[in-house]
Each structure stands twice: as structure tokens, then as C-alpha cells.
């Protein structure tokens, strides 16, 4: 692949990733609630999901979801339900300050595995991700060249940018919580929880484009 193609892909990918979505909102809340070091587990989960989604698209799963109303609906409602669950948990939380203090005394109630799985599942159960990559990636693929290696390059670039952006959100969250009083920390959870519920609602009403 040419450097121009990779740079163009990276620019568009950065714009798409930096726009607040489920994974970056989780990075923000993980950073504020658990600190950047523990939030890295969630970033790794999201990065792994990038490779899964792009690999699935390369194998044709994106096309399957675009063509099958049944499987699209199954994945869509799984993703919407999980996002809604996470949003409700944040709305009911005690606030990031209490949890940030507790993590040192109780050894970390939220394990790295739990944080990893949360971010991973949010991405892989979102059918919009499969459809997005199905429409987005082929524009940067040269049909005359081996496609597997091209998809691998694009996946690596996308995942790298995703990790950097999520790290930035987690860092912002970890720094913001230091300056917030308890009520402010609770409102941070409330805002993120409400945003996740809104994303769950938008996903629930999302429809496939007509063929």
C-alpha cells in the first residue's frame, strides 16, 4: 500500500475514533474510576475488538450483516442491551472519587479482566462497527494486490490510533477526577452513563440500509 493511502486512511480513522463513542466513553470513565494504568486493560480489549471486526469484515461477516435482517437484528439488540446495562450502572454509581479511593483499599473491585471484557464486548456487539468497516475499508484496498496483507496494515493503523485516542481520554478522566468534588465526580458518571444510554437508544433504532 502507498504511504499516501495509509496517511489518508489514518486521518479519516482518527476523526472517526476521536468522535465520542462507546469505547472512548468507557476509556474516559475507566480512567476516572480506576486510573490510567488499570484503564489500559480496557484499551487492549477495544484494540483486540478492532482486529476482530476488521478480520470479520475481511472474511465477509460485514456483508452478511448487511444482507441478513435476522443476524443484524440479533447483534444490534445484544449491543444495545449491553450499552444500556453499562449506562444504568454508571447512573447508579456512587461517584468516581469514592471508587478511586476504594481501589487502593480493596485491591481493585473491578479486575483488569472485567475492564478488558467490558470494552471488548461493547465493540464486538455493535453491528454499526461491522457495517462501517464494510463500507469504509474497501475504499483503501487495492483489488489487484493481495488483500489479506492490506487488511492487516489497515487494522494495525486503526488499532494504533484507537489506542492513542483512548489513552488520551483515559488520561483526561484520571486528571479531571482529581479536581472534582464528590458531587462533581458523580455527575461525571451520570453524564457518561446518560451518553451510553443515548447510544444504546440510537443503536436500538438503527436500521440497515435498504439493498
PDB file of C-alpha atoms in Angstrom:
ATOM      1  CA  UNK A   1       0.000   0.000   0.000  1.00  0.00           C
ATOM      2  CA  UNK A   2       1.220   3.519  -0.762  1.00  0.00           C
ATOM      3  CA  UNK A   3       2.100   5.928   2.027  1.00  0.00           C
ATOM      4  CA  UNK A   4      -0.490   8.388   0.719  1.00  0.00           C
ATOM      5  CA  UNK A   5      -3.234   5.790   1.050  1.00  0.00           C
ATOM      6  CA  UNK A   6      -2.175   4.887   4.584  1.00  0.00           C
ATOM      7  CA  UNK A   7      -1.982   8.548   5.635  1.00  0.00           C
ATOM      8  CA  UNK A   8      -5.410   9.259   4.161  1.00  0.00           C
ATOM      9  CA  UNK A   9      -6.827   6.249   5.985  1.00  0.00           C
ATOM     10  CA  UNK A  10      -5.161   7.315   9.246  1.00  0.00           C
ATOM     11  CA  UNK A  11      -6.621  10.821   9.020  1.00  0.00           C
ATOM     12  CA  UNK A  12     -10.162   9.630   8.398  1.00  0.00           C
ATOM     13  CA  UNK A  13      -9.794   6.944  11.058  1.00  0.00           C
ATOM     14  CA  UNK A  14      -8.601   9.487  13.635  1.00  0.00           C
ATOM     15  CA  UNK A  15     -11.612  11.719  13.003  1.00  0.00           C
ATOM     16  CA  UNK A  16     -13.972   8.771  13.373  1.00  0.00           C
ATOM     17  CA  UNK A  17     -12.289   7.434  16.512  1.00  0.00           C
ATOM     18  CA  UNK A  18     -11.935  10.789  18.271  1.00  0.00           C
ATOM     19  CA  UNK A  19     -15.669  11.441  17.916  1.00  0.00           C
ATOM     20  CA  UNK A  20     -17.126  10.290  21.261  1.00  0.00           C
ATOM     21  CA  UNK A  21     -18.494   6.764  21.018  1.00  0.00           C
ATOM     22  CA  UNK A  22     -18.925   3.791  23.383  1.00  0.00           C
ATOM     23  CA  UNK A  23     -15.269   2.738  23.592  1.00  0.00           C
ATOM     24  CA  UNK A  24     -13.833   6.210  24.156  1.00  0.00           C
ATOM     25  CA  UNK A  25     -16.526   6.952  26.743  1.00  0.00           C
ATOM     26  CA  UNK A  26     -15.517   3.767  28.537  1.00  0.00           C
ATOM     27  CA  UNK A  27     -11.871   4.849  28.357  1.00  0.00           C
ATOM     28  CA  UNK A  28     -12.867   8.165  29.936  1.00  0.00           C
ATOM     29  CA  UNK A  29     -14.829   6.534  32.748  1.00  0.00           C
ATOM     30  CA  UNK A  30     -12.219   3.818  33.296  1.00  0.00           C
ATOM     31  CA  UNK A  31      -9.532   6.468  33.594  1.00  0.00           C
ATOM     32  CA  UNK A  32     -11.544   8.451  36.131  1.00  0.00           C
ATOM     33  CA  UNK A  33     -12.678   5.441  38.159  1.00  0.00           C
ATOM     34  CA  UNK A  34      -9.639   3.171  38.043  1.00  0.00           C
ATOM     35  CA  UNK A  35      -6.704   5.260  36.863  1.00  0.00           C
ATOM     36  CA  UNK A  36      -4.853   5.172  33.548  1.00  0.00           C
ATOM     37  CA  UNK A  37      -2.792   2.067  34.349  1.00  0.00           C
ATOM     38  CA  UNK A  38      -5.852  -0.083  35.042  1.00  0.00           C
ATOM     39  CA  UNK A  39      -7.763   1.524  32.168  1.00  0.00           C
ATOM     40  CA  UNK A  40      -5.144   0.167  29.758  1.00  0.00           C
ATOM     41  CA  UNK A  41      -6.802  -3.239  30.101  1.00  0.00           C
ATOM     42  CA  UNK A  42      -9.937  -1.765  28.561  1.00  0.00           C
ATOM     43  CA  UNK A  43      -7.913  -0.173  25.788  1.00  0.00           C
ATOM     44  CA  UNK A  44      -6.374  -3.539  24.958  1.00  0.00           C
ATOM     45  CA  UNK A  45      -9.847  -5.066  24.838  1.00  0.00           C
ATOM     46  CA  UNK A  46     -11.034  -2.372  22.437  1.00  0.00           C
ATOM     47  CA  UNK A  47      -7.923  -2.764  20.272  1.00  0.00           C
ATOM     48  CA  UNK A  48      -8.461  -6.513  20.094  1.00  0.00           C
ATOM     49  CA  UNK A  49     -12.042  -5.864  19.016  1.00  0.00           C
ATOM     50  CA  UNK A  50     -10.699  -3.693  16.183  1.00  0.00           C
ATOM     51  CA  UNK A  51      -8.771  -6.670  14.826  1.00  0.00           C
ATOM     52  CA  UNK A  52     -11.805  -8.924  15.284  1.00  0.00           C
ATOM     53  CA  UNK A  53     -14.130  -6.530  13.456  1.00  0.00           C
ATOM     54  CA  UNK A  54     -11.741  -5.868  10.594  1.00  0.00           C
ATOM     55  CA  UNK A  55     -10.905  -9.569  10.319  1.00  0.00           C
ATOM     56  CA  UNK A  56     -14.620 -10.385  10.254  1.00  0.00           C
ATOM     57  CA  UNK A  57     -15.204  -7.824   7.532  1.00  0.00           C
ATOM     58  CA  UNK A  58     -12.319  -9.254   5.506  1.00  0.00           C
ATOM     59  CA  UNK A  59     -13.968 -12.677   5.804  1.00  0.00           C
ATOM     60  CA  UNK A  60     -17.370 -11.336   4.756  1.00  0.00           C
ATOM     61  CA  UNK A  61     -19.244 -11.031   8.061  1.00  0.00           C
ATOM     62  CA  UNK A  62     -19.960  -7.365   7.429  1.00  0.00           C
ATOM     63  CA  UNK A  63     -21.602  -8.286   4.150  1.00  0.00           C
ATOM     64  CA  UNK A  64     -23.637 -10.956   5.950  1.00  0.00           C
ATOM     65  CA  UNK A  65     -24.989  -8.447   8.464  1.00  0.00           C
ATOM     66  CA  UNK A  66     -25.759  -6.028   5.665  1.00  0.00           C
ATOM     67  CA  UNK A  67     -27.712  -8.729   3.822  1.00  0.00           C
ATOM     68  CA  UNK A  68     -29.388 -10.590   6.712  1.00  0.00           C
ATOM     69  CA  UNK A  69     -32.079  -8.764   8.673  1.00  0.00           C
ATOM     70  CA  UNK A  70     -32.176 -11.567  11.253  1.00  0.00           C
ATOM     71  CA  UNK A  71     -28.480 -11.603  12.185  1.00  0.00           C
ATOM     72  CA  UNK A  72     -28.258  -7.833  12.023  1.00  0.00           C
ATOM     73  CA  UNK A  73     -31.159  -7.584  14.495  1.00  0.00           C
ATOM     74  CA  UNK A  74     -29.630 -10.187  16.834  1.00  0.00           C
ATOM     75  CA  UNK A  75     -26.282  -8.394  17.023  1.00  0.00           C
ATOM     76  CA  UNK A  76     -27.968  -4.997  17.242  1.00  0.00           C
ATOM     77  CA  UNK A  77     -30.112  -5.865  20.265  1.00  0.00           C
ATOM     78  CA  UNK A  78     -27.232  -7.581  22.029  1.00  0.00           C
ATOM     79  CA  UNK A  79     -25.151  -4.440  21.615  1.00  0.00           C
ATOM     80  CA  UNK A  80     -27.969  -2.096  22.623  1.00  0.00           C
ATOM     81  CA  UNK A  81     -28.779  -4.147  25.733  1.00  0.00           C
ATOM     82  CA  UNK A  82     -25.151  -4.228  26.861  1.00  0.00           C
ATOM     83  CA  UNK A  83     -24.679  -0.488  26.339  1.00  0.00           C
ATOM     84  CA  UNK A  84     -27.890   0.173  28.284  1.00  0.00           C
ATOM     85  CA  UNK A  85     -26.666  -2.053  31.109  1.00  0.00           C
ATOM     86  CA  UNK A  86     -23.375  -0.152  31.344  1.00  0.00           C
ATOM     87  CA  UNK A  87     -25.194   3.173  31.226  1.00  0.00           C
ATOM     88  CA  UNK A  88     -27.513   2.178  34.072  1.00  0.00           C
ATOM     89  CA  UNK A  89     -24.577   1.006  36.172  1.00  0.00           C
ATOM     90  CA  UNK A  90     -22.925   4.408  35.766  1.00  0.00           C
ATOM     91  CA  UNK A  91     -26.144   6.225  36.602  1.00  0.00           C
ATOM     92  CA  UNK A  92     -26.388   4.224  39.807  1.00  0.00           C
ATOM     93  CA  UNK A  93     -22.719   4.606  40.785  1.00  0.00           C
ATOM     94  CA  UNK A  94     -21.506   6.314  43.956  1.00  0.00           C
ATOM     95  CA  UNK A  95     -19.202   8.592  42.028  1.00  0.00           C
ATOM     96  CA  UNK A  96     -15.693   8.182  40.701  1.00  0.00           C
ATOM     97  CA  UNK A  97     -13.997   9.733  43.716  1.00  0.00           C
ATOM     98  CA  UNK A  98     -15.221   7.063  46.124  1.00  0.00           C
ATOM     99  CA  UNK A  99     -14.236   4.304  43.734  1.00  0.00           C
ATOM    100  CA  UNK A 100     -10.854   5.875  43.060  1.00  0.00           C
ATOM    101  CA  UNK A 101     -10.208   5.879  46.800  1.00  0.00           C
ATOM    102  CA  UNK A 102     -11.600   2.389  47.325  1.00  0.00           C
ATOM    103  CA  UNK A 103      -9.418   0.797  44.661  1.00  0.00           C
ATOM    104  CA  UNK A 104      -6.385   1.164  46.888  1.00  0.00           C
ATOM    105  CA  UNK A 105      -8.077  -0.341  49.946  1.00  0.00           C
ATOM    106  CA  UNK A 106      -9.966  -3.266  48.412  1.00  0.00           C
ATOM    107  CA  UNK A 107      -7.367  -4.337  45.863  1.00  0.00           C
ATOM    108  CA  UNK A 108      -9.497  -3.095  42.958  1.00  0.00           C
ATOM    109  CA  UNK A 109     -13.079  -4.321  42.853  1.00  0.00           C
ATOM    110  CA  UNK A 110     -13.066  -4.128  39.093  1.00  0.00           C
ATOM    111  CA  UNK A 111     -10.420  -6.546  37.889  1.00  0.00           C
ATOM    112  CA  UNK A 112      -8.360  -5.955  34.792  1.00  0.00           C
ATOM    113  CA  UNK A 113     -10.162  -8.867  33.175  1.00  0.00           C
ATOM    114  CA  UNK A 114     -13.557  -7.283  33.807  1.00  0.00           C
ATOM    115  CA  UNK A 115     -12.406  -3.951  32.368  1.00  0.00           C
ATOM    116  CA  UNK A 116     -10.931  -5.756  29.362  1.00  0.00           C
ATOM    117  CA  UNK A 117     -14.098  -7.727  28.656  1.00  0.00           C
ATOM    118  CA  UNK A 118     -16.343  -4.695  29.083  1.00  0.00           C
ATOM    119  CA  UNK A 119     -14.571  -2.718  26.360  1.00  0.00           C
ATOM    120  CA  UNK A 120     -14.173  -5.746  24.103  1.00  0.00           C
ATOM    121  CA  UNK A 121     -17.851  -6.708  24.278  1.00  0.00           C
ATOM    122  CA  UNK A 122     -19.057  -3.156  23.695  1.00  0.00           C
ATOM    123  CA  UNK A 123     -17.279  -3.100  20.327  1.00  0.00           C
ATOM    124  CA  UNK A 124     -17.900  -6.628  19.043  1.00  0.00           C
ATOM    125  CA  UNK A 125     -21.649  -6.451  19.751  1.00  0.00           C
ATOM    126  CA  UNK A 126     -22.079  -3.235  17.782  1.00  0.00           C
ATOM    127  CA  UNK A 127     -23.316  -4.048  14.251  1.00  0.00           C
ATOM    128  CA  UNK A 128     -22.647  -0.473  13.165  1.00  0.00           C
ATOM    129  CA  UNK A 129     -18.945  -1.255  13.514  1.00  0.00           C
ATOM    130  CA  UNK A 130     -19.165  -4.133  11.055  1.00  0.00           C
ATOM    131  CA  UNK A 131     -21.189  -2.081   8.583  1.00  0.00           C
ATOM    132  CA  UNK A 132     -18.858   0.894   8.993  1.00  0.00           C
ATOM    133  CA  UNK A 133     -15.761  -1.148   8.242  1.00  0.00           C
ATOM    134  CA  UNK A 134     -17.536  -2.905   5.368  1.00  0.00           C
ATOM    135  CA  UNK A 135     -18.197   0.450   3.724  1.00  0.00           C
ATOM    136  CA  UNK A 136     -15.010   2.206   4.855  1.00  0.00           C
ATOM    137  CA  UNK A 137     -12.150  -0.255   4.364  1.00  0.00           C
ATOM    138  CA  UNK A 138     -12.719  -1.286   0.707  1.00  0.00           C
ATOM    139  CA  UNK A 139     -12.125   2.335  -0.346  1.00  0.00           C
ATOM    140  CA  UNK A 140      -8.479   1.899   0.697  1.00  0.00           C
ATOM    141  CA  UNK A 141      -7.977  -1.630  -0.623  1.00  0.00           C
ATOM    142  CA  UNK A 142      -6.273  -2.173  -3.963  1.00  0.00           C
ATOM    143  CA  UNK A 143      -8.086  -5.141  -5.599  1.00  0.00           C
ATOM    144  CA  UNK A 144      -5.084  -6.062  -7.734  1.00  0.00           C
ATOM    145  CA  UNK A 145      -2.853  -6.621  -4.685  1.00  0.00           C
ATOM    146  CA  UNK A 146      -3.075  -9.348  -2.001  1.00  0.00           C
ATOM    147  CA  UNK A 147      -5.935  -8.235   0.225  1.00  0.00           C
ATOM    148  CA  UNK A 148      -5.031 -10.060   3.443  1.00  0.00           C
ATOM    149  CA  UNK A 149      -1.855  -8.043   3.943  1.00  0.00           C
ATOM    150  CA  UNK A 150      -3.676  -4.806   3.138  1.00  0.00           C
ATOM    151  CA  UNK A 151      -6.381  -5.517   5.710  1.00  0.00           C
ATOM    152  CA  UNK A 152      -3.634  -6.332   8.220  1.00  0.00           C
ATOM    153  CA  UNK A 153      -1.941  -2.980   7.614  1.00  0.00           C
ATOM    154  CA  UNK A 154      -5.218  -1.060   7.933  1.00  0.00           C
ATOM    155  CA  UNK A 155      -6.151  -2.954  11.084  1.00  0.00           C
ATOM    156  CA  UNK A 156      -2.777  -2.163  12.655  1.00  0.00           C
ATOM    157  CA  UNK A 157      -3.030   1.530  11.788  1.00  0.00           C
ATOM    158  CA  UNK A 158      -6.618   1.783  13.027  1.00  0.00           C
ATOM    159  CA  UNK A 159      -5.881  -0.077  16.267  1.00  0.00           C
ATOM    160  CA  UNK A 160      -2.816   2.067  16.959  1.00  0.00           C
ATOM    161  CA  UNK A 161      -4.779   5.291  16.534  1.00  0.00           C
ATOM    162  CA  UNK A 162      -7.616   3.865  18.613  1.00  0.00           C
ATOM    163  CA  UNK A 163      -5.241   3.079  21.478  1.00  0.00           C
ATOM    164  CA  UNK A 164      -3.672   6.556  21.423  1.00  0.00           C
ATOM    165  CA  UNK A 165      -7.065   8.286  21.405  1.00  0.00           C
ATOM    166  CA  UNK A 166      -8.421   6.093  24.214  1.00  0.00           C
ATOM    167  CA  UNK A 167      -5.270   6.694  26.241  1.00  0.00           C
ATOM    168  CA  UNK A 168      -5.874  10.421  25.858  1.00  0.00           C
ATOM    169  CA  UNK A 169      -9.481  10.089  27.048  1.00  0.00           C
ATOM    170  CA  UNK A 170      -8.406   7.946  29.998  1.00  0.00           C
ATOM    171  CA  UNK A 171      -5.751  10.489  30.932  1.00  0.00           C
ATOM    172  CA  UNK A 172      -8.319  13.282  30.811  1.00  0.00           C
ATOM    173  CA  UNK A 173     -10.642  11.269  33.030  1.00  0.00           C
ATOM    174  CA  UNK A 174      -7.925  10.457  35.556  1.00  0.00           C
ATOM    175  CA  UNK A 175      -6.858  14.105  35.780  1.00  0.00           C
ATOM    176  CA  UNK A 176     -10.385  15.519  35.863  1.00  0.00           C
ATOM    177  CA  UNK A 177     -11.414  13.403  38.829  1.00  0.00           C
ATOM    178  CA  UNK A 178      -8.636  14.940  40.916  1.00  0.00           C
ATOM    179  CA  UNK A 179     -10.197  18.370  40.585  1.00  0.00           C
ATOM    180  CA  UNK A 180     -13.798  17.336  41.109  1.00  0.00           C
ATOM    181  CA  UNK A 181     -15.594  17.252  44.402  1.00  0.00           C
ATOM    182  CA  UNK A 182     -17.646  14.156  45.133  1.00  0.00           C
ATOM    183  CA  UNK A 183     -20.799  15.683  43.630  1.00  0.00           C
ATOM    184  CA  UNK A 184     -18.874  16.618  40.501  1.00  0.00           C
ATOM    185  CA  UNK A 185     -17.484  13.100  40.194  1.00  0.00           C
ATOM    186  CA  UNK A 186     -20.990  11.685  40.478  1.00  0.00           C
ATOM    187  CA  UNK A 187     -22.127  13.978  37.691  1.00  0.00           C
ATOM    188  CA  UNK A 188     -19.247  12.770  35.513  1.00  0.00           C
ATOM    189  CA  UNK A 189     -20.589   9.242  35.906  1.00  0.00           C
ATOM    190  CA  UNK A 190     -24.110  10.477  35.246  1.00  0.00           C
ATOM    191  CA  UNK A 191     -23.112  12.245  32.036  1.00  0.00           C
ATOM    192  CA  UNK A 192     -21.189   9.228  30.729  1.00  0.00           C
ATOM    193  CA  UNK A 193     -23.997   6.898  31.780  1.00  0.00           C
ATOM    194  CA  UNK A 194     -26.568   9.058  30.024  1.00  0.00           C
ATOM    195  CA  UNK A 195     -24.403   9.171  26.901  1.00  0.00           C
ATOM    196  CA  UNK A 196     -24.140   5.371  26.857  1.00  0.00           C
ATOM    197  CA  UNK A 197     -27.919   5.072  27.252  1.00  0.00           C
ATOM    198  CA  UNK A 198     -28.386   7.518  24.387  1.00  0.00           C
ATOM    199  CA  UNK A 199     -26.018   5.449  22.236  1.00  0.00           C
ATOM    200  CA  UNK A 200     -27.952   2.316  23.203  1.00  0.00           C
ATOM    201  CA  UNK A 201     -31.169   4.016  22.114  1.00  0.00           C
ATOM    202  CA  UNK A 202     -29.688   5.134  18.813  1.00  0.00           C
ATOM    203  CA  UNK A 203     -28.429   1.614  18.182  1.00  0.00           C
ATOM    204  CA  UNK A 204     -31.837   0.122  19.014  1.00  0.00           C
ATOM    205  CA  UNK A 205     -33.470   2.318  16.358  1.00  0.00           C
ATOM    206  CA  UNK A 206     -30.663   1.837  13.851  1.00  0.00           C
ATOM    207  CA  UNK A 207     -31.727   0.215  10.600  1.00  0.00           C
ATOM    208  CA  UNK A 208     -29.801  -1.453   7.814  1.00  0.00           C
ATOM    209  CA  UNK A 209     -29.601   0.456   4.586  1.00  0.00           C
ATOM    210  CA  UNK A 210     -32.043  -0.968   2.078  1.00  0.00           C
ATOM    211  CA  UNK A 211     -30.395  -3.152  -0.529  1.00  0.00           C
TER     212      UNK A 211
END
